[in-house]
XYZ file of C-alpha atoms in Angstrom:
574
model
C -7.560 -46.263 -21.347
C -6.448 -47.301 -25.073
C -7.300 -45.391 -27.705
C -8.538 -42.318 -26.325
C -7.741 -39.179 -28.351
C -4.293 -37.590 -27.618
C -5.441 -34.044 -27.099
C -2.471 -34.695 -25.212
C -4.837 -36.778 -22.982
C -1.162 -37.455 -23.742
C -1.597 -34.565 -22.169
C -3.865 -37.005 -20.838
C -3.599 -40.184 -20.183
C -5.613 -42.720 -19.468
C -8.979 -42.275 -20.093
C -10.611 -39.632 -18.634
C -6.890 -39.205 -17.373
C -3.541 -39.221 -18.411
C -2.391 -35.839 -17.805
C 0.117 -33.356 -19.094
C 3.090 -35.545 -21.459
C 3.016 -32.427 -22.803
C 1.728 -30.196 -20.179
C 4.625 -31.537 -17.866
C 7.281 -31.789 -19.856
C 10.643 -33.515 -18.164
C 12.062 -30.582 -15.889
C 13.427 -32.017 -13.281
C 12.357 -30.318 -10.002
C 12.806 -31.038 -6.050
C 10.277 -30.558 -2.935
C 12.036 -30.151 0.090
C 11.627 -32.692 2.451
C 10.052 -35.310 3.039
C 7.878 -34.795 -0.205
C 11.310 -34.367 -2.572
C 10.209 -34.405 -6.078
C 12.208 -35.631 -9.351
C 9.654 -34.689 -11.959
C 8.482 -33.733 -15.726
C 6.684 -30.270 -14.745
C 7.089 -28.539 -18.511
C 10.701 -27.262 -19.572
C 12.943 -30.112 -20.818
C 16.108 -31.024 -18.937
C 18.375 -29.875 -21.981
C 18.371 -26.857 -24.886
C 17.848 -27.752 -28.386
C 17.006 -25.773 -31.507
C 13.956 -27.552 -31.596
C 12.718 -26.903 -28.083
C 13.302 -23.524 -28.598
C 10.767 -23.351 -31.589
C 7.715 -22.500 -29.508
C 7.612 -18.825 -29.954
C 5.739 -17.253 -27.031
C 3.002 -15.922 -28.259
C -0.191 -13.849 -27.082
C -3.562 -16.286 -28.071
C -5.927 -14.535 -30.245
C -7.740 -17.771 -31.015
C -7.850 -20.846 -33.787
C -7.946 -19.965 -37.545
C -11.327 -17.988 -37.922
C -11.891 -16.858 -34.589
C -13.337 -13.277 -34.564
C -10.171 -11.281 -33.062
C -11.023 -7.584 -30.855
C -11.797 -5.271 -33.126
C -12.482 -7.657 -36.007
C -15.424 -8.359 -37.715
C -17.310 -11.081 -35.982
C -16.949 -14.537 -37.348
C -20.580 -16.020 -39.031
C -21.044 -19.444 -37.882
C -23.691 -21.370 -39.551
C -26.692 -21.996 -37.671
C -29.787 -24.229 -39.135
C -33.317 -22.198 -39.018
C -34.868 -24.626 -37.164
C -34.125 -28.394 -35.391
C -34.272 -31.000 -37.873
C -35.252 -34.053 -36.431
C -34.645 -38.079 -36.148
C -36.914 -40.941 -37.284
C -35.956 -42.530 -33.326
C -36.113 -38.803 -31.991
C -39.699 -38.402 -33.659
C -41.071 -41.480 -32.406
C -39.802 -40.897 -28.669
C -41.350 -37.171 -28.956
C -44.448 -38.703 -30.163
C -44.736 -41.194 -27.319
C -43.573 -38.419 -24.414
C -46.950 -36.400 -25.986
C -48.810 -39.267 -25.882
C -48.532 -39.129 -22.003
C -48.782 -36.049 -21.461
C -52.657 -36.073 -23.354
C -53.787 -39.229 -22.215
C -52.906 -38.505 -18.345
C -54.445 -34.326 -19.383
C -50.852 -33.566 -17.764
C -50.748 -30.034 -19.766
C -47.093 -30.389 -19.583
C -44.488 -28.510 -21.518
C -41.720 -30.305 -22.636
C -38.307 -29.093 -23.564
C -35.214 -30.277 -24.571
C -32.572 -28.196 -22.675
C -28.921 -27.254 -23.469
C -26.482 -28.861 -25.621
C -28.666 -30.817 -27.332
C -30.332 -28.076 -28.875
C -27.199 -26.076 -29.749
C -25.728 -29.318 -31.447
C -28.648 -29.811 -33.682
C -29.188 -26.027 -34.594
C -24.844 -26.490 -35.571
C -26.049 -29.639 -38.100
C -24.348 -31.882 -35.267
C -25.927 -35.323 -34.061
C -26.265 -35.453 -30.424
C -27.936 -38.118 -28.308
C -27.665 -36.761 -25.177
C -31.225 -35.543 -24.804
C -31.978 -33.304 -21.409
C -35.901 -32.940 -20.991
C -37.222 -30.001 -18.386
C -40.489 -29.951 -17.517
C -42.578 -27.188 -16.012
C -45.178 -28.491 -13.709
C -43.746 -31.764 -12.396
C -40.730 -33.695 -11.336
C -38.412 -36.055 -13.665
C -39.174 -39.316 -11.281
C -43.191 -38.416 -11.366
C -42.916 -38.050 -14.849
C -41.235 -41.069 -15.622
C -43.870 -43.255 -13.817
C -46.279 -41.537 -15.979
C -44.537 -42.537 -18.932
C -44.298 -46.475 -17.587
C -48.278 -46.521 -16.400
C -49.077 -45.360 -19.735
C -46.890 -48.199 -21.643
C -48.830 -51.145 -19.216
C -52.055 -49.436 -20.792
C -50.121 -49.767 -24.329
C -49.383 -53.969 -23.417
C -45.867 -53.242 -23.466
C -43.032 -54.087 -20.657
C -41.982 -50.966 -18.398
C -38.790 -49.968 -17.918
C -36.799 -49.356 -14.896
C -36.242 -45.367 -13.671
C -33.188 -44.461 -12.432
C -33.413 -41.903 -10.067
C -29.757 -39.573 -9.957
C -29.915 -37.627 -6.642
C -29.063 -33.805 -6.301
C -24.858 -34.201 -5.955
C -23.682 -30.394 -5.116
C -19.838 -31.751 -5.494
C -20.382 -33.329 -8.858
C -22.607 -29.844 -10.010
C -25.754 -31.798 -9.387
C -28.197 -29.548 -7.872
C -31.790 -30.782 -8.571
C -32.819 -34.137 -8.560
C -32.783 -36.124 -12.105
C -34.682 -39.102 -12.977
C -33.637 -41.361 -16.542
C -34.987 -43.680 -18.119
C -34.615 -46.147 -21.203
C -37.315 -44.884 -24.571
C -36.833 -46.940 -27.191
C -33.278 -47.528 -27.141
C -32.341 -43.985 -25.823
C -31.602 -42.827 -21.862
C -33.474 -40.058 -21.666
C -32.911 -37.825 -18.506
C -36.169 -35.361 -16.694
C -35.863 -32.503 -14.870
C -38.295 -29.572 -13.252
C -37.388 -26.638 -14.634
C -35.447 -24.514 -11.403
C -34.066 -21.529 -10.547
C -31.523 -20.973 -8.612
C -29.963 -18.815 -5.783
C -26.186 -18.598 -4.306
C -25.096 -17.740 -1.119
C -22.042 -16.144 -0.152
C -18.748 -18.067 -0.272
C -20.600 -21.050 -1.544
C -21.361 -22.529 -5.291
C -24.187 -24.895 -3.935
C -27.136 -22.742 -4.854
C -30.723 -22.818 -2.982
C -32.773 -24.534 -6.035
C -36.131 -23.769 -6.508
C -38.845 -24.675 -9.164
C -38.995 -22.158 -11.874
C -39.844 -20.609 -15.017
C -38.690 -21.606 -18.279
C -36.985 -18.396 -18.307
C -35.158 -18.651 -15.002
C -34.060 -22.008 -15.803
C -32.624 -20.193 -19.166
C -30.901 -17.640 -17.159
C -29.292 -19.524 -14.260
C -27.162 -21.100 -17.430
C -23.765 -21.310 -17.784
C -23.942 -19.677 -21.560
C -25.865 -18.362 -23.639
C -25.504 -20.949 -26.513
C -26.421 -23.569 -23.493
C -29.002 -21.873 -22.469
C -31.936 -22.894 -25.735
C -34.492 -24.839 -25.317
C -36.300 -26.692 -28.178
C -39.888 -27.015 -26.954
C -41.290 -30.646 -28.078
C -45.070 -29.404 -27.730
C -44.986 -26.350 -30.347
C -41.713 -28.218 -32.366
C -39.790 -24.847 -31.971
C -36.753 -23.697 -30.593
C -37.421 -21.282 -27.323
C -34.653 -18.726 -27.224
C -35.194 -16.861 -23.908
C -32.299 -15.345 -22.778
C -32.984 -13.014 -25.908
C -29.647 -13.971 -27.753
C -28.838 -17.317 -27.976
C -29.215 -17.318 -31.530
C -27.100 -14.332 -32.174
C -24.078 -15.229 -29.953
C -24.237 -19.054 -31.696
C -24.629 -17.605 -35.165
C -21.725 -14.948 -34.080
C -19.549 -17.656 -32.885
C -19.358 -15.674 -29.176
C -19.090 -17.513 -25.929
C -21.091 -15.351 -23.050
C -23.060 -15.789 -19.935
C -26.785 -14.613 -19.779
C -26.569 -12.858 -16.764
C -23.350 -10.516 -16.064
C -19.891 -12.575 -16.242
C -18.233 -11.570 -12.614
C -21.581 -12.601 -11.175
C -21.636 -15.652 -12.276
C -18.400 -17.179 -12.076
C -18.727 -15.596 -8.448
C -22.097 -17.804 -7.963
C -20.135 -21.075 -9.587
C -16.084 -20.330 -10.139
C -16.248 -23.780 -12.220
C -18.234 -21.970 -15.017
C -15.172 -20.222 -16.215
C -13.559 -24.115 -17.143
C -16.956 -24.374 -18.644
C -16.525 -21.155 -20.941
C -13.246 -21.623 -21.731
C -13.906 -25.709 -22.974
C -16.253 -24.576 -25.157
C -14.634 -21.375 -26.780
C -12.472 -24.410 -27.658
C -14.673 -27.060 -28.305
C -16.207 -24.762 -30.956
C -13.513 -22.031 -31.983
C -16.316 -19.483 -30.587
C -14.572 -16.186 -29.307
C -14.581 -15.637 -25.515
C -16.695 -12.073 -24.873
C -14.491 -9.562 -23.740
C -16.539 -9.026 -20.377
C -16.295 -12.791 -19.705
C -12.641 -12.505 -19.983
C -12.354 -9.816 -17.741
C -14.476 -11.325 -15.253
C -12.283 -14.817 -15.465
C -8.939 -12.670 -15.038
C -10.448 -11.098 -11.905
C -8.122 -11.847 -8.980
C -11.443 -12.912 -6.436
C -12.632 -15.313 -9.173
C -9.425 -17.106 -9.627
C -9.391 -16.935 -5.925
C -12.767 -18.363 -5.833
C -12.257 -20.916 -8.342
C -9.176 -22.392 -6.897
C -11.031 -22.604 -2.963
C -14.670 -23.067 -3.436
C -14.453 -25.091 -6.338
C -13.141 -29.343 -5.713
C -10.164 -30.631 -7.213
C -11.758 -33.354 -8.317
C -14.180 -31.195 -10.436
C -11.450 -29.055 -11.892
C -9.400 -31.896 -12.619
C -12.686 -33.481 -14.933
C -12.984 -30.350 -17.040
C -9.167 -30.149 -17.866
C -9.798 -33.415 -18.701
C -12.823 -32.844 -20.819
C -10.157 -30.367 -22.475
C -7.847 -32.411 -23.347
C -10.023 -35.027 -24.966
C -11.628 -32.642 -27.460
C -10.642 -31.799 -30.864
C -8.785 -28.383 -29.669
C -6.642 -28.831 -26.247
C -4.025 -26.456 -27.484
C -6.437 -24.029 -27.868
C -8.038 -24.391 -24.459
C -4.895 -24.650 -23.208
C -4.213 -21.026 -24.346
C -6.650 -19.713 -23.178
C -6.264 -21.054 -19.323
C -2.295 -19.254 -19.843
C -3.650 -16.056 -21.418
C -6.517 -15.633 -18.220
C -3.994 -16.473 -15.924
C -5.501 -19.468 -15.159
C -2.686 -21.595 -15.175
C -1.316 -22.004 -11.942
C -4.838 -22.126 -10.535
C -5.969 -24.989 -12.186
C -2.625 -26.749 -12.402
C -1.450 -25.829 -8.769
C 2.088 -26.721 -7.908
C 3.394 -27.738 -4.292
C 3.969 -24.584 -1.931
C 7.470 -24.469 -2.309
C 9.873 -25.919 -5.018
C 13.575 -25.557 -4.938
C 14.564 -24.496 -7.540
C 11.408 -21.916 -7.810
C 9.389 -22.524 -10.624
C 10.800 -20.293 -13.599
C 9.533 -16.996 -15.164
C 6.721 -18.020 -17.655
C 6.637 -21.273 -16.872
C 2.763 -21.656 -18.145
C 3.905 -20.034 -21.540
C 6.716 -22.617 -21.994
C 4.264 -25.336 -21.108
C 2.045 -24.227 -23.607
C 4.267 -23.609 -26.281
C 5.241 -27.210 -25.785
C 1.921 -28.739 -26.015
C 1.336 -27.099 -29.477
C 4.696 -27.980 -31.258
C 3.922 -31.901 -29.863
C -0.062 -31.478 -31.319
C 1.560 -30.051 -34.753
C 4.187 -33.239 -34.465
C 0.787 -35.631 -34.043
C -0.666 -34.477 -36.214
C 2.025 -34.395 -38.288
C 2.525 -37.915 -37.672
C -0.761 -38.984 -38.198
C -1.606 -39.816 -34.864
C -3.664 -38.407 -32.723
C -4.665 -41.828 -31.014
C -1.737 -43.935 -29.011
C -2.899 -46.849 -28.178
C -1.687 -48.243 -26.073
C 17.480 -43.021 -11.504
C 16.024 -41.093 -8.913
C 15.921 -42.167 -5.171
C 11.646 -43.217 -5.279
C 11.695 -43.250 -1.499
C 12.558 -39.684 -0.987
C 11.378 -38.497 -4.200
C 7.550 -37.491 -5.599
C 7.256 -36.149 -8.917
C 6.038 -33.101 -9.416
C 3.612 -34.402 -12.399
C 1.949 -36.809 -9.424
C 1.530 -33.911 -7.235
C -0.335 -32.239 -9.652
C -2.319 -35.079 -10.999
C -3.464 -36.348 -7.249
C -3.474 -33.281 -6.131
C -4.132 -30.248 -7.782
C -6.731 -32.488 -10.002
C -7.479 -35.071 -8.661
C -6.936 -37.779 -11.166
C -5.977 -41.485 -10.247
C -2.684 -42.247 -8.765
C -2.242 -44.978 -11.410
C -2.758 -42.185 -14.075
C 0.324 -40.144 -12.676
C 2.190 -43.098 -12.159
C 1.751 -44.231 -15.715
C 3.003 -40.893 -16.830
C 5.866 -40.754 -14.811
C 7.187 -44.339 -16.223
C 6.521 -42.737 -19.653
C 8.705 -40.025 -19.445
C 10.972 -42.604 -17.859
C 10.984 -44.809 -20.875
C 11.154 -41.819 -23.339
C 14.830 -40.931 -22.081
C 15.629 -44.647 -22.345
C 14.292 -44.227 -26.210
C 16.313 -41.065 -26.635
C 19.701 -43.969 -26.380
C 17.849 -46.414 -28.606
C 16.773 -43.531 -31.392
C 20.362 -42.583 -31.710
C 21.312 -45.901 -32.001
C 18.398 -46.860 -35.083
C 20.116 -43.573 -37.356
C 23.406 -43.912 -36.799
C 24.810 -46.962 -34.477
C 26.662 -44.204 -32.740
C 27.944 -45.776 -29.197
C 26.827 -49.713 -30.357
C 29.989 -50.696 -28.870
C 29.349 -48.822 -25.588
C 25.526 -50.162 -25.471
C 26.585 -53.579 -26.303
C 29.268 -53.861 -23.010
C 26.056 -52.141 -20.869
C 24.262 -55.058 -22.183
C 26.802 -58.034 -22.100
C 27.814 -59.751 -18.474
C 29.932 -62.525 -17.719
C 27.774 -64.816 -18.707
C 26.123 -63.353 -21.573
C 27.715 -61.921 -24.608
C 24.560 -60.022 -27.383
C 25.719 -60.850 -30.911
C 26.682 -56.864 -32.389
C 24.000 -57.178 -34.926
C 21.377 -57.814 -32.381
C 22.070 -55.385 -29.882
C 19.251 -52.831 -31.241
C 16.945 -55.555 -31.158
C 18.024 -56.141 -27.259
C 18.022 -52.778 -26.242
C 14.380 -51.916 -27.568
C 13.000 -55.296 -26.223
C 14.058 -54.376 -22.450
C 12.574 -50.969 -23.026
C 9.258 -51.882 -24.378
C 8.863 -54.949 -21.944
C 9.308 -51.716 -19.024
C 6.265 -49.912 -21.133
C 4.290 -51.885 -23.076
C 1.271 -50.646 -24.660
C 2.366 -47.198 -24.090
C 5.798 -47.827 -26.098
C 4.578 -45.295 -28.730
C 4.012 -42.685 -26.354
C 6.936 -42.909 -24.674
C 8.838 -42.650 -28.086
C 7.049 -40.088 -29.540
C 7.728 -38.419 -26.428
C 11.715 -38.683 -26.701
C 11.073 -37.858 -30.230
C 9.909 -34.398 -29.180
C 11.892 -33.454 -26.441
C 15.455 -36.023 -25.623
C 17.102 -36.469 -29.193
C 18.991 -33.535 -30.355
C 18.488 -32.694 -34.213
C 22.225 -32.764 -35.463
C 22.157 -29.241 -37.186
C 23.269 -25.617 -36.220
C 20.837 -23.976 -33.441
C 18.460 -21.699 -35.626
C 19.644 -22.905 -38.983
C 16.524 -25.216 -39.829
C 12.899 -23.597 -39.774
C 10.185 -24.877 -37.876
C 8.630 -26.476 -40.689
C 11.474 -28.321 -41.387
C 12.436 -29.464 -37.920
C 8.824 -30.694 -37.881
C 9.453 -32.734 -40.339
C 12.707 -34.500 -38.890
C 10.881 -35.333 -36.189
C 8.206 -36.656 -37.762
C 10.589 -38.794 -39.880
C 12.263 -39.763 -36.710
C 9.629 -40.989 -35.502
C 8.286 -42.781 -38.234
C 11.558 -44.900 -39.077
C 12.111 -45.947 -35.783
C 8.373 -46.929 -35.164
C 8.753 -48.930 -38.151
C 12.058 -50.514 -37.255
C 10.949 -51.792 -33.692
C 7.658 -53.454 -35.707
C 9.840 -54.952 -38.228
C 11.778 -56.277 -35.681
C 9.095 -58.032 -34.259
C 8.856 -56.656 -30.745
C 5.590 -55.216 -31.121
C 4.091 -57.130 -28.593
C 7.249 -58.080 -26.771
C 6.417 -57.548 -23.396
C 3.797 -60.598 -23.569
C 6.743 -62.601 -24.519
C 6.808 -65.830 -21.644
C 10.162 -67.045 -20.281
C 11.440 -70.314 -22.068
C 12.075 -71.517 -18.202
C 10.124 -70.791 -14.534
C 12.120 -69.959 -11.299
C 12.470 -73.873 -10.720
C 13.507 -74.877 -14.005
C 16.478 -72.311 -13.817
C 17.235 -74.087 -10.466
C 17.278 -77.426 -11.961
C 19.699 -76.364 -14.675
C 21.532 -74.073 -12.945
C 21.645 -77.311 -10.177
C 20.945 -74.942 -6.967
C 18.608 -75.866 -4.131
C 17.143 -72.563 -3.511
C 16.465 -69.508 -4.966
C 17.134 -66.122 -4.199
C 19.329 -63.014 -5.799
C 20.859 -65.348 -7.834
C 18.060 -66.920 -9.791
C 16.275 -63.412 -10.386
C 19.370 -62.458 -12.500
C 19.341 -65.445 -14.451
C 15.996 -65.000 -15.361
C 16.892 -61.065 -16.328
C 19.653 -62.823 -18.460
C 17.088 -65.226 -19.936
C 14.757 -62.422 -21.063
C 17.951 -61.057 -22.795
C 19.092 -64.555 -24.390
C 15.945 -65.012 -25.586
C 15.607 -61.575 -27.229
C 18.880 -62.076 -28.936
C 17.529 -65.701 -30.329
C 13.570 -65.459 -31.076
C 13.827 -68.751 -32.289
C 15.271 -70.435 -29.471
C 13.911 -73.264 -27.779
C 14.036 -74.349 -24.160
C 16.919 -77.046 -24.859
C 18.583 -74.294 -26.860
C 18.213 -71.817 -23.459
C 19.271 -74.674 -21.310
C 22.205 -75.553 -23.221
C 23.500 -72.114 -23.264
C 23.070 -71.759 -19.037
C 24.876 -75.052 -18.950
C 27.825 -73.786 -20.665
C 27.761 -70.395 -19.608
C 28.207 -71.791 -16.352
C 30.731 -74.010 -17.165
C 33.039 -70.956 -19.240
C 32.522 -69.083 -15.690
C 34.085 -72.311 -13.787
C 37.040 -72.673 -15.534
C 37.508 -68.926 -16.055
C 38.081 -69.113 -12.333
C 39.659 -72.474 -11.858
C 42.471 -70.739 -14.329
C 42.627 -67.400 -12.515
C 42.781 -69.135 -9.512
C 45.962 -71.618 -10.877
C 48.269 -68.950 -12.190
């Protein structure tokens, strides 16, 4: 879950999770009964200059994306596919099989594979369809032919058809020197009405070509002749134009398999390739957003956003679901919210997500590592995470605490640039047994917050960095630029101040004293209320003194306890 790219994965966090710290942004918002929510959902609680930087603007694309009526962008696209050493020795070997056994098989690599090599990109995900037998058959081939060779066989994993997970056809791997390699049959295939789970069929090289998602997907590179197979008649052109489009018309086939439209739009991302204007037409049609948000599973929607937000471009993918009206498809809200959710509510979400990229960037980081009523309340960011996509409850929960702990930061950041309300912090912290020294009462303060977090400390901050603190200048007087930068130096000088204060790892910080050592000092029998806040009042002590030792801690309960005795032995004499 560390160390996964914040394509605002921060948008989603965890791994493969981790949804929407931008996406949902802290606006409060309320389910009626009994599912009453108290939740980031993507317009912060408060106005700023800052927050009010995100212009709302129409998406024409990244830098160098061909725009209507512009010329079309050149990408550049190899000649031919320039192979491995390890991808020329497993070719060899599949050949190998294929004469000795008189197989005449073709084989092809299929799909992204092909177009990654053809853009100069490494890709080791190698696909191989095959035209007169099955994956599984083929694969046995492969292991009776290394026996004949004296050399150990490998297992085959055999991945059945899964129509939920978009596995239609049967798909046998294997291990080739080093590499999994996955078979297939070539197929066509055939939908019915109101379903995505197509009849598949064996089939032509060509149907298998056209029953692709896009064109750019749809190449083959055929391992027999060493040449790339281009049979939809434009592969090459639309990769070498930079132009995302399906091989067979657009409605049609995000009517066949709604989920193709997430496809489309990921990759126009992925690659800053320009959606066709009759594939955005098609994924603006009101019966395919209808389709894609009925016949198509959560859980599958929920892994493409996700796919999104982990690539180098979220922002722009993000764009793109607004601009299709897409939005409140994919990230569907609860039936009924009170307050309603607000008039372009996708476009402020959006506009969000890009000024916290630009601050991440700006940062340097685009890898984190690392008082509401919860019994009557849901947030409206776990709705949508177990719900509309159908990402793990700990993901949404993790988010949730996040935003929690950013609000706490917004205090804390204030108090790092200015020690503006030390005094009032310092009585929050202090009890009647427990008085923080004024010069350590930063150091306090962070330590509780980042013992709530831990590894996700920097999130959390970088979080209240965008949205809680308000920049102390006039509303409009500072350009975006340059409120970019404050934050950024925010962000950096109180990052550096909690490290240099030690408290990077705080939260694996042990007690100096257990449950019954507190007892013995405190000279109590049992346990209870009373012993939890001592040891909330130890983790306080011993933030205040890193250095202390357990005598040290003991001492100081002993006399705390005592000050507290004769406090009340004198209140009670007068």
């Amino acid at each position: 879950m560390q160390n996964r790219r914040m394509s605002l994965r921060l948008l989603l966090l965890p791994p493969r999770s981790g949804i929407l710290l931008h996406l949902l942004s802290p606006l409060r918002r309320r389910l009626p009964a009994p599912l009453r929510t108290a939740a980031a959902v993507g317009v912060p609680p408060r106005t700023s200059s800052f927050l009010a930087l995100p212009t709302i603007r129409a998406f024409t694309g990244p830098p160098g994306m061909a725009l209507a009526g512009a010329p079309q962008r050149c990408v550049e696209v190899r000649e031919s596919v320039e192979l491995t050493e390890e991808e020329e020795r497993i070719f060899r070997r599949l050949l190998d099989v294929v004469a000795h056994f008189g197989l005449g098989t073709q084989l092809r690599v299929a799909g992204g594979w092909v177009r990654d090599k053809l853009l100069g990109k490494d890709s080791a995900d190698i696909d191989i369809a095959l035209d007169n037998m099955t994956g599984q058959n083929f694969c046995e081939k492969v292991n009776e032919y290394s026996e004949l060779m004296g050399e150990e066989q490998k297992g085959i994993g055999v991945i059945q058809c899964n129509p939920d997970q978009s596995k239609h056809l049967e798909t046998a791997r294997m291990l080739i020197y080093d590499i999994w390699i996955d078979f297939v049959n070539l197929r066509s295939e055939k939908y019915a009405e109101n379903s995505r789970i197509p009849t598949v069929e064996i089939g032509t090289a060509k149907e298998d070509a056209l029953r692709r998602d896009l064109t750019i997907n749809s190449l083959f590179f055929n391992i027999n002749t060493k040449s790339v197979e281009d049979l939809t008649g434009r592969g090459l052109e639309d990769l070498k134009k930079g132009l995302i489009v399906t091989p067979l018309p657009a409605k049609s086939t995000f009517l066949d398999d709604p989920l193709r439209v997430l496809r489309a739009i990921r990759f126009a991302a992925r690659f800053s390739f320009t959606l066709a204007e009759e594939l955005k037409e098609a994924a603006s049609d009101e019966k395919v957003k209808s389709e894609l948000g009925t016949k198509i599973s959560r859980e599958r929607v929920g892994h493409e956003v996700d796919l999104m937000m982990s690539d180098k471009h979220p922002v722009n993918a993000m764009c793109y679901i607004r601009d299709l009206g897409l939005f409140y498809v994919v990230f569907a809200f609860p039936e009924k919210l009170d307050p309603p959710v607000l008039d372009k509510h996708d476009w402020l979400c959006v506009s969000h997500i890009e000024v916290a990229w630009n601050l991440a960037r700006s940062i340097g980081r685009s890898v984190f590592s690392g008082g509401s009523d919860s019994k009557s309340q849901v947030p409206v960011v776990s709705y949508i995470i177990r719900n509309s996509l159908k990402l793990k409850a700990s993901d949404a929960d993790t988010i949730v605490n996040i935003h929690v702990a950013s609000e706490k930061f917004a205090e804390l950041i204030v108090l790092f640039e200015s020690n503006e309300n030390l005094e009032i912090v310092k009585e929050k912290l202090d009890d009647e047994y427990l008085e923080i020294p004024t010069d350590l009462v930063k150091r306090v303060l962070a330590g509780l917050i980042l013992r709530e977090i831990k590894d996700f400390w920097r999130v959390a901050l970088f979080i209240s960095t965008l949205i809680h603190p308000e920049v102390d200048k006039p509303s409009g007087s500072l350009s975006q630029q340059d409120e970019l930068h404050l934050r950024k130096e925010k962000y950096i000088s109180v990052e550096r101040s909690i490290t240099e204060l030690g408290l990077d790892s705080v939260w694996k910080m042990k007690p100096l004293l257990d449950g019954k050592a507190i007892m013995g000092t405190m000279q109590v029998k049992s346990g209870g209320p009373l012993i939890g806040k001592w040891q909330q009042r130890l983790v306080k002590w011993q933030l205040a003194h890193p250095e202390g030792t357990v005598e040290e801690c003991m001492e100081w309960m002993k006399q705390s306890q005592q000050s507290k005795r004769q406090k009340v032995e004198c209140g009670s004499g007068s």
